[in-house]
PDB file of C-alpha atoms in Angstrom:
ATOM      1  CA  GLN A  74       0.000   0.000   0.000  1.00 72.00           C
ATOM      2  CA  LYS A  75       1.344   3.416  -0.927  1.00 80.00           C
ATOM      3  CA  GLU A  76       1.750   5.902   1.894  1.00 91.00           C
ATOM      4  CA  VAL A  77      -0.323   8.547   0.109  1.00 95.00           C
ATOM      5  CA  GLU A  78      -2.788   7.615  -2.608  1.00 96.00           C
ATOM      6  CA  GLN A  79      -4.626   9.766  -5.105  1.00 96.00           C
ATOM      7  CA  ASN A  80      -6.612   9.008  -8.219  1.00 92.00           C
ATOM      8  CA  SER A  81      -4.461  10.188 -11.120  1.00 90.00           C
ATOM      9  CA  GLY A  82      -7.452  11.386 -13.154  1.00 90.00           C
ATOM     10  CA  PRO A  83      -7.938  13.325 -15.261  1.00 96.00           C
ATOM     11  CA  LEU A  84     -10.903  14.749 -13.405  1.00 97.00           C
ATOM     12  CA  SER A  85     -12.950  16.880 -15.754  1.00 97.00           C
ATOM     13  CA  VAL A  86     -15.461  19.406 -14.437  1.00 98.00           C
ATOM     14  CA  PRO A  87     -17.355  22.180 -16.201  1.00 98.00           C
ATOM     15  CA  GLU A  88     -16.533  25.786 -15.426  1.00 98.00           C
ATOM     16  CA  GLY A  89     -18.404  26.981 -12.360  1.00 97.00           C
ATOM     17  CA  ALA A  90     -18.827  23.507 -10.865  1.00 98.00           C
ATOM     18  CA  ILE A  91     -17.331  22.124  -7.656  1.00 98.00           C
ATOM     19  CA  ALA A  92     -14.222  19.990  -8.111  1.00 98.00           C
ATOM     20  CA  SER A  93     -13.628  17.355  -5.450  1.00 98.00           C
ATOM     21  CA  LEU A  94     -10.156  15.890  -5.054  1.00 98.00           C
ATOM     22  CA  ASN A  95      -9.495  13.012  -2.698  1.00 97.00           C
ATOM     23  CA  CYS A  96      -6.503  11.513  -0.931  1.00 97.00           C
ATOM     24  CA  THR A  97      -5.986   8.640   1.495  1.00 97.00           C
ATOM     25  CA  TYR A  98      -2.946   7.958   3.636  1.00 96.00           C
ATOM     26  CA  SER A  99      -1.629   4.950   5.511  1.00 93.00           C
ATOM     27  CA  ASP A 100       0.235   6.405   8.530  1.00 90.00           C
ATOM     28  CA  ARG A 101      -2.322   6.677  11.368  1.00 90.00           C
ATOM     29  CA  GLY A 102       0.077   8.905  13.286  1.00 88.00           C
ATOM     30  CA  SER A 103       0.117  11.623  10.618  1.00 91.00           C
ATOM     31  CA  GLN A 104      -0.896  15.028  11.938  1.00 90.00           C
ATOM     32  CA  SER A 105      -0.133  17.477   9.136  1.00 94.00           C
ATOM     33  CA  PHE A 106      -1.651  17.551   5.662  1.00 96.00           C
ATOM     34  CA  PHE A 107      -1.121  19.778   2.669  1.00 97.00           C
ATOM     35  CA  TRP A 108      -2.474  20.415  -0.794  1.00 98.00           C
ATOM     36  CA  TYR A 109      -0.193  21.683  -3.538  1.00 98.00           C
ATOM     37  CA  ARG A 110      -1.093  22.816  -7.037  1.00 98.00           C
ATOM     38  CA  GLN A 111       1.357  22.207  -9.863  1.00 98.00           C
ATOM     39  CA  TYR A 112       0.944  23.648 -13.322  1.00 98.00           C
ATOM     40  CA  SER A 113       2.660  21.823 -16.157  1.00 96.00           C
ATOM     41  CA  GLY A 114       6.367  22.661 -16.205  1.00 96.00           C
ATOM     42  CA  LYS A 115       6.186  24.602 -12.940  1.00 97.00           C
ATOM     43  CA  SER A 116       6.978  23.905  -9.319  1.00 98.00           C
ATOM     44  CA  PRO A 117       4.439  22.824  -6.676  1.00 98.00           C
ATOM     45  CA  GLU A 118       2.642  25.720  -5.010  1.00 97.00           C
ATOM     46  CA  LEU A 119       1.226  25.389  -1.499  1.00 96.00           C
ATOM     47  CA  ILE A 120      -2.479  26.205  -1.460  1.00 96.00           C
ATOM     48  CA  MET A 121      -3.821  24.689   1.790  1.00 95.00           C
ATOM     49  CA  SER A 122      -2.670  23.123   5.020  1.00 95.00           C
ATOM     50  CA  ILE A 123      -4.891  21.339   7.532  1.00 96.00           C
ATOM     51  CA  TYR A 124      -4.070  19.843  10.914  1.00 94.00           C
ATOM     52  CA  SER A 125      -7.425  19.207  12.652  1.00 93.00           C
ATOM     53  CA  ASN A 126     -10.425  17.096  11.778  1.00 95.00           C
ATOM     54  CA  GLY A 127     -13.134  18.973   9.935  1.00 96.00           C
ATOM     55  CA  ASP A 128     -13.168  21.652   7.283  1.00 97.00           C
ATOM     56  CA  LYS A 129     -10.864  24.559   6.604  1.00 97.00           C
ATOM     57  CA  GLU A 130     -11.897  27.187   4.090  1.00 97.00           C
ATOM     58  CA  ASP A 131      -9.748  29.671   2.181  1.00 96.00           C
ATOM     59  CA  GLY A 132     -11.486  31.549  -0.579  1.00 97.00           C
ATOM     60  CA  ARG A 133     -12.797  29.067  -3.134  1.00 98.00           C
ATOM     61  CA  PHE A 134     -10.830  26.209  -1.541  1.00 98.00           C
ATOM     62  CA  THR A 135     -11.988  23.966   1.294  1.00 98.00           C
ATOM     63  CA  ALA A 136      -9.818  21.246   2.758  1.00 98.00           C
ATOM     64  CA  GLN A 137     -11.507  18.442   4.674  1.00 98.00           C
ATOM     65  CA  LEU A 138      -9.772  16.057   7.053  1.00 97.00           C
ATOM     66  CA  ASN A 139     -11.031  12.845   8.635  1.00 97.00           C
ATOM     67  CA  LYS A 140      -8.241  11.205  10.616  1.00 95.00           C
ATOM     68  CA  ALA A 141     -10.375   8.223  11.649  1.00 95.00           C
ATOM     69  CA  SER A 142     -10.906   7.346   7.994  1.00 95.00           C
ATOM     70  CA  GLN A 143      -7.387   8.509   7.034  1.00 96.00           C
ATOM     71  CA  TYR A 144      -8.879  10.678   4.353  1.00 96.00           C
ATOM     72  CA  VAL A 145      -8.225  14.247   3.243  1.00 98.00           C
ATOM     73  CA  SER A 146      -9.963  16.073   0.435  1.00 98.00           C
ATOM     74  CA  LEU A 147      -9.889  19.393  -1.386  1.00 98.00           C
ATOM     75  CA  LEU A 148     -12.985  21.089  -2.753  1.00 98.00           C
ATOM     76  CA  ILE A 149     -12.687  23.864  -5.305  1.00 98.00           C
ATOM     77  CA  ARG A 150     -15.863  25.907  -5.689  1.00 98.00           C
ATOM     78  CA  ASP A 151     -16.745  27.855  -8.835  1.00 98.00           C
ATOM     79  CA  SER A 152     -14.003  26.078 -10.769  1.00 98.00           C
ATOM     80  CA  GLN A 153     -12.203  28.191 -13.364  1.00 97.00           C
ATOM     81  CA  PRO A 154     -10.118  27.138 -16.384  1.00 97.00           C
ATOM     82  CA  SER A 155      -7.114  28.572 -14.527  1.00 97.00           C
ATOM     83  CA  ASP A 156      -7.625  25.864 -11.879  1.00 98.00           C
ATOM     84  CA  SER A 157      -6.632  23.242 -14.459  1.00 98.00           C
ATOM     85  CA  ALA A 158      -3.487  21.716 -12.976  1.00 98.00           C
ATOM     86  CA  THR A 159      -2.237  18.703 -11.069  1.00 98.00           C
ATOM     87  CA  TYR A 160      -3.139  18.723  -7.375  1.00 98.00           C
ATOM     88  CA  LEU A 161      -0.729  16.993  -5.036  1.00 98.00           C
ATOM     89  CA  CYS A 162      -1.717  15.733  -1.612  1.00 97.00           C
ATOM     90  CA  ALA A 163       1.156  15.686   0.893  1.00 96.00           C
ATOM     91  CA  VAL A 164       1.281  14.148   4.348  1.00 95.00           C
ATOM     92  CA  VAL A 165       3.887  14.401   7.084  1.00 92.00           C
ATOM     93  CA  THR A 166       4.804  10.790   7.799  1.00 82.00           C
ATOM     94  CA  GLY A 167       7.118   8.870  10.057  1.00 70.00           C
ATOM     95  CA  GLY A 168       6.668  11.117  13.066  1.00 65.00           C
ATOM     96  CA  GLY A 169       9.239  13.589  11.827  1.00 68.00           C
ATOM     97  CA  ASN A 170       9.269  16.295   9.209  1.00 80.00           C
ATOM     98  CA  LYS A 171       9.285  14.122   6.118  1.00 86.00           C
ATOM     99  CA  LEU A 172       6.617  15.139   3.625  1.00 91.00           C
ATOM    100  CA  THR A 173       5.340  12.286   1.464  1.00 93.00           C
ATOM    101  CA  PHE A 174       3.537  13.253  -1.719  1.00 95.00           C
ATOM    102  CA  GLY A 175       0.842  11.448  -3.631  1.00 95.00           C
ATOM    103  CA  THR A 176       1.235  11.103  -7.369  1.00 95.00           C
ATOM    104  CA  GLY A 177      -1.295  13.857  -7.959  1.00 96.00           C
ATOM    105  CA  THR A 178      -4.712  14.245  -9.572  1.00 97.00           C
ATOM    106  CA  GLN A 179      -4.929  16.073 -12.863  1.00 97.00           C
ATOM    107  CA  LEU A 180      -7.868  18.478 -12.915  1.00 98.00           C
ATOM    108  CA  LYS A 181      -9.312  19.846 -16.138  1.00 98.00           C
ATOM    109  CA  VAL A 182     -11.871  22.616 -15.970  1.00 98.00           C
ATOM    110  CA  GLU A 183     -13.731  22.842 -19.240  1.00 96.00           C
ATOM    111  CA  LEU A 184     -15.472  25.866 -20.713  1.00 90.00           C
TER     112      LEU A 184
ATOM    113  CA  ASP B  63       8.600  39.159  -2.479  1.00 66.00           C
ATOM    114  CA  ALA B  64      10.184  36.246  -0.608  1.00 83.00           C
ATOM    115  CA  ARG B  65      10.819  33.228  -2.744  1.00 94.00           C
ATOM    116  CA  VAL B  66      13.227  30.354  -3.148  1.00 97.00           C
ATOM    117  CA  THR B  67      15.743  30.672  -5.956  1.00 97.00           C
ATOM    118  CA  GLN B  68      17.526  27.854  -7.738  1.00 98.00           C
ATOM    119  CA  THR B  69      20.332  27.804 -10.264  1.00 98.00           C
ATOM    120  CA  PRO B  70      20.789  26.714 -12.937  1.00 98.00           C
ATOM    121  CA  ARG B  71      17.220  26.399 -14.220  1.00 98.00           C
ATOM    122  CA  HIS B  72      18.286  23.986 -16.941  1.00 98.00           C
ATOM    123  CA  LYS B  73      21.346  21.782 -17.236  1.00 98.00           C
ATOM    124  CA  VAL B  74      22.304  19.396 -20.016  1.00 98.00           C
ATOM    125  CA  THR B  75      25.401  17.343 -19.402  1.00 98.00           C
ATOM    126  CA  GLU B  76      27.065  14.153 -20.521  1.00 98.00           C
ATOM    127  CA  MET B  77      27.193  10.996 -18.503  1.00 98.00           C
ATOM    128  CA  GLY B  78      30.099  10.990 -16.079  1.00 97.00           C
ATOM    129  CA  GLN B  79      30.213  14.748 -15.604  1.00 98.00           C
ATOM    130  CA  GLU B  80      29.780  16.481 -12.265  1.00 98.00           C
ATOM    131  CA  VAL B  81      26.610  18.490 -11.720  1.00 98.00           C
ATOM    132  CA  THR B  82      26.113  21.079  -8.988  1.00 98.00           C
ATOM    133  CA  MET B  83      22.724  22.608  -8.255  1.00 98.00           C
ATOM    134  CA  ARG B  84      22.281  25.581  -5.934  1.00 98.00           C
ATOM    135  CA  CYS B  85      19.419  26.830  -3.819  1.00 97.00           C
ATOM    136  CA  GLN B  86      18.855  30.020  -1.862  1.00 97.00           C
ATOM    137  CA  PRO B  87      16.099  29.524   0.728  1.00 97.00           C
ATOM    138  CA  ILE B  88      13.694  32.193   1.893  1.00 96.00           C
ATOM    139  CA  LEU B  89      15.393  34.490   4.387  1.00 94.00           C
ATOM    140  CA  GLY B  90      14.562  33.405   7.911  1.00 91.00           C
ATOM    141  CA  HIS B  91      13.636  29.832   7.024  1.00 93.00           C
ATOM    142  CA  ASN B  92      16.007  27.443   8.759  1.00 89.00           C
ATOM    143  CA  THR B  93      15.032  24.237   6.975  1.00 93.00           C
ATOM    144  CA  VAL B  94      15.808  23.220   3.399  1.00 96.00           C
ATOM    145  CA  PHE B  95      14.521  20.173   1.550  1.00 96.00           C
ATOM    146  CA  TRP B  96      15.769  18.651  -1.729  1.00 97.00           C
ATOM    147  CA  TYR B  97      13.333  16.739  -3.947  1.00 97.00           C
ATOM    148  CA  ARG B  98      13.528  14.994  -7.292  1.00 97.00           C
ATOM    149  CA  GLN B  99      10.516  14.698  -9.611  1.00 97.00           C
ATOM    150  CA  THR B 100      10.129  12.250 -12.473  1.00 96.00           C
ATOM    151  CA  MET B 101       7.096  11.029 -14.361  1.00 92.00           C
ATOM    152  CA  MET B 102       7.641   7.496 -13.111  1.00 91.00           C
ATOM    153  CA  GLN B 103       8.406   8.133  -9.431  1.00 91.00           C
ATOM    154  CA  GLY B 104       6.678  11.427  -8.794  1.00 92.00           C
ATOM    155  CA  LEU B 105       8.086  13.741  -6.138  1.00 95.00           C
ATOM    156  CA  GLU B 106      10.677  12.105  -3.884  1.00 94.00           C
ATOM    157  CA  LEU B 107      12.496  13.571  -0.902  1.00 94.00           C
ATOM    158  CA  LEU B 108      16.248  13.262  -1.256  1.00 96.00           C
ATOM    159  CA  ALA B 109      17.540  15.062   1.833  1.00 94.00           C
ATOM    160  CA  TYR B 110      16.824  17.879   4.256  1.00 93.00           C
ATOM    161  CA  PHE B 111      18.707  20.239   6.525  1.00 92.00           C
ATOM    162  CA  ARG B 112      17.789  22.196   9.626  1.00 90.00           C
ATOM    163  CA  ASN B 113      20.020  25.021  10.754  1.00 89.00           C
ATOM    164  CA  ARG B 114      22.504  23.863   8.090  1.00 89.00           C
ATOM    165  CA  ALA B 115      22.837  20.392   9.649  1.00 90.00           C
ATOM    166  CA  PRO B 116      21.793  17.367   7.585  1.00 89.00           C
ATOM    167  CA  LEU B 117      18.873  15.585   9.278  1.00 89.00           C
ATOM    168  CA  ASP B 118      17.868  12.974   6.751  1.00 88.00           C
ATOM    169  CA  ASP B 119      19.495  11.956   3.496  1.00 88.00           C
ATOM    170  CA  SER B 120      18.040   8.459   3.295  1.00 88.00           C
ATOM    171  CA  GLY B 121      16.399   9.179  -0.050  1.00 90.00           C
ATOM    172  CA  MET B 122      19.663  10.022  -1.727  1.00 92.00           C
ATOM    173  CA  PRO B 123      21.927   7.560  -3.582  1.00 89.00           C
ATOM    174  CA  LYS B 124      24.983   7.857  -1.363  1.00 87.00           C
ATOM    175  CA  ASP B 125      27.579   6.754  -3.850  1.00 93.00           C
ATOM    176  CA  ARG B 126      27.082   9.657  -6.248  1.00 96.00           C
ATOM    177  CA  PHE B 127      24.946  12.297  -4.571  1.00 97.00           C
ATOM    178  CA  SER B 128      25.967  14.729  -1.876  1.00 96.00           C
ATOM    179  CA  ALA B 129      24.162  17.647  -0.268  1.00 96.00           C
ATOM    180  CA  GLU B 130      25.602  20.459   1.795  1.00 95.00           C
ATOM    181  CA  MET B 131      24.570  23.750   3.292  1.00 94.00           C
ATOM    182  CA  PRO B 132      27.740  25.849   3.622  1.00 92.00           C
ATOM    183  CA  ASP B 133      25.807  28.817   4.997  1.00 92.00           C
ATOM    184  CA  ALA B 134      22.257  29.867   5.794  1.00 91.00           C
ATOM    185  CA  THR B 135      21.718  31.358   2.343  1.00 93.00           C
ATOM    186  CA  LEU B 136      23.053  28.514   0.200  1.00 96.00           C
ATOM    187  CA  ALA B 137      22.285  24.826  -0.160  1.00 96.00           C
ATOM    188  CA  THR B 138      23.947  22.655  -2.786  1.00 97.00           C
ATOM    189  CA  LEU B 139      23.192  19.281  -4.326  1.00 97.00           C
ATOM    190  CA  LYS B 140      25.989  17.608  -6.234  1.00 97.00           C
ATOM    191  CA  ILE B 141      25.970  14.554  -8.469  1.00 98.00           C
ATOM    192  CA  GLN B 142      29.299  12.974  -9.364  1.00 97.00           C
ATOM    193  CA  PRO B 143      29.423  11.124 -11.690  1.00 97.00           C
ATOM    194  CA  SER B 144      26.071  11.816 -13.331  1.00 97.00           C
ATOM    195  CA  GLU B 145      24.114   9.077 -15.130  1.00 97.00           C
ATOM    196  CA  PRO B 146      21.204   9.205 -17.593  1.00 97.00           C
ATOM    197  CA  ARG B 147      18.857   7.890 -14.892  1.00 96.00           C
ATOM    198  CA  ASP B 148      19.522  11.082 -12.912  1.00 97.00           C
ATOM    199  CA  SER B 149      17.585  13.058 -15.518  1.00 98.00           C
ATOM    200  CA  ALA B 150      14.752  14.724 -13.603  1.00 98.00           C
ATOM    201  CA  VAL B 151      13.617  18.030 -12.176  1.00 98.00           C
ATOM    202  CA  TYR B 152      15.302  18.803  -8.872  1.00 98.00           C
ATOM    203  CA  PHE B 153      13.442  21.066  -6.489  1.00 98.00           C
ATOM    204  CA  CYS B 154      14.611  22.811  -3.392  1.00 98.00           C
ATOM    205  CA  ALA B 155      11.998  23.785  -0.802  1.00 97.00           C
ATOM    206  CA  SER B 156      12.312  26.186   2.092  1.00 96.00           C
ATOM    207  CA  GLY B 157      10.483  25.303   5.314  1.00 92.00           C
ATOM    208  CA  ASP B 158       8.524  27.635   7.597  1.00 90.00           C
ATOM    209  CA  TRP B 159       7.640  26.176  11.002  1.00 88.00           C
ATOM    210  CA  THR B 160       3.901  26.483  11.776  1.00 86.00           C
ATOM    211  CA  GLY B 161       3.914  24.984  15.258  1.00 85.00           C
ATOM    212  CA  TYR B 162       2.766  21.652  13.832  1.00 83.00           C
ATOM    213  CA  SER B 163       5.164  21.025  10.981  1.00 87.00           C
ATOM    214  CA  TYR B 164       7.019  22.797   8.207  1.00 90.00           C
ATOM    215  CA  GLU B 165       5.065  24.419   5.400  1.00 92.00           C
ATOM    216  CA  GLN B 166       7.309  23.989   2.410  1.00 95.00           C
ATOM    217  CA  TYR B 167       7.731  26.536  -0.366  1.00 96.00           C
ATOM    218  CA  PHE B 168       9.286  25.272  -3.551  1.00 98.00           C
ATOM    219  CA  GLY B 169      11.808  26.902  -5.822  1.00 98.00           C
ATOM    220  CA  PRO B 170      11.409  26.870  -9.620  1.00 98.00           C
ATOM    221  CA  GLY B 171      13.529  23.733  -9.996  1.00 98.00           C
ATOM    222  CA  THR B 172      16.549  22.663 -12.000  1.00 98.00           C
ATOM    223  CA  ARG B 173      15.714  20.539 -15.016  1.00 98.00           C
ATOM    224  CA  LEU B 174      18.617  18.136 -15.466  1.00 98.00           C
ATOM    225  CA  THR B 175      19.201  16.109 -18.611  1.00 98.00           C
ATOM    226  CA  VAL B 176      22.077  13.639 -18.657  1.00 98.00           C
ATOM    227  CA  THR B 177      22.907  12.235 -22.086  1.00 97.00           C
TER     228      THR B 177
END
């Protein structure tokens, strides 16, 4: 089992819709979770961090964490074509500071 | 505008040559991470430093890779000798402690091609 798993996609949503990106992780001791956005040919960009169970909202983005289910998700409301990118889920694993990344979900927002 | 810088942005070299990549972290961040990204393996942690001291380099092939942080404004990753399988994008990330963990901010990367 991979430490951090994501569906590779592509996930296609129409402009204006809600995009839902999901991630599961295997280390029950993980306490810190991040979402990064990566445009093709660019570096990963931190968009959200979440540390407690529940929802955390920032603009059009909402991160959701359920530690009991070992599940973290990212919702993007009012999706725009500029949101088309690969979204990487990252989890601090091993009790230290090591960040383990999923392979990413490619999101396509269509006009 | 605080950001991580990396040089060179692109490097093409022949197998067997030495490659040195440089990273300048965000001022005030005391932790630096080195990653490698390939299509096959995704984003992998190679090594990281805190206060210039290496904390974990378990992801790095020891026989040819070395990482150092000679001062607080410079981290280096060296490959000697380079091999075609080292072709990848190498990212440096600068860490900001949040009280829970480090939020990592990535540089633009060095795209390495070894022929």
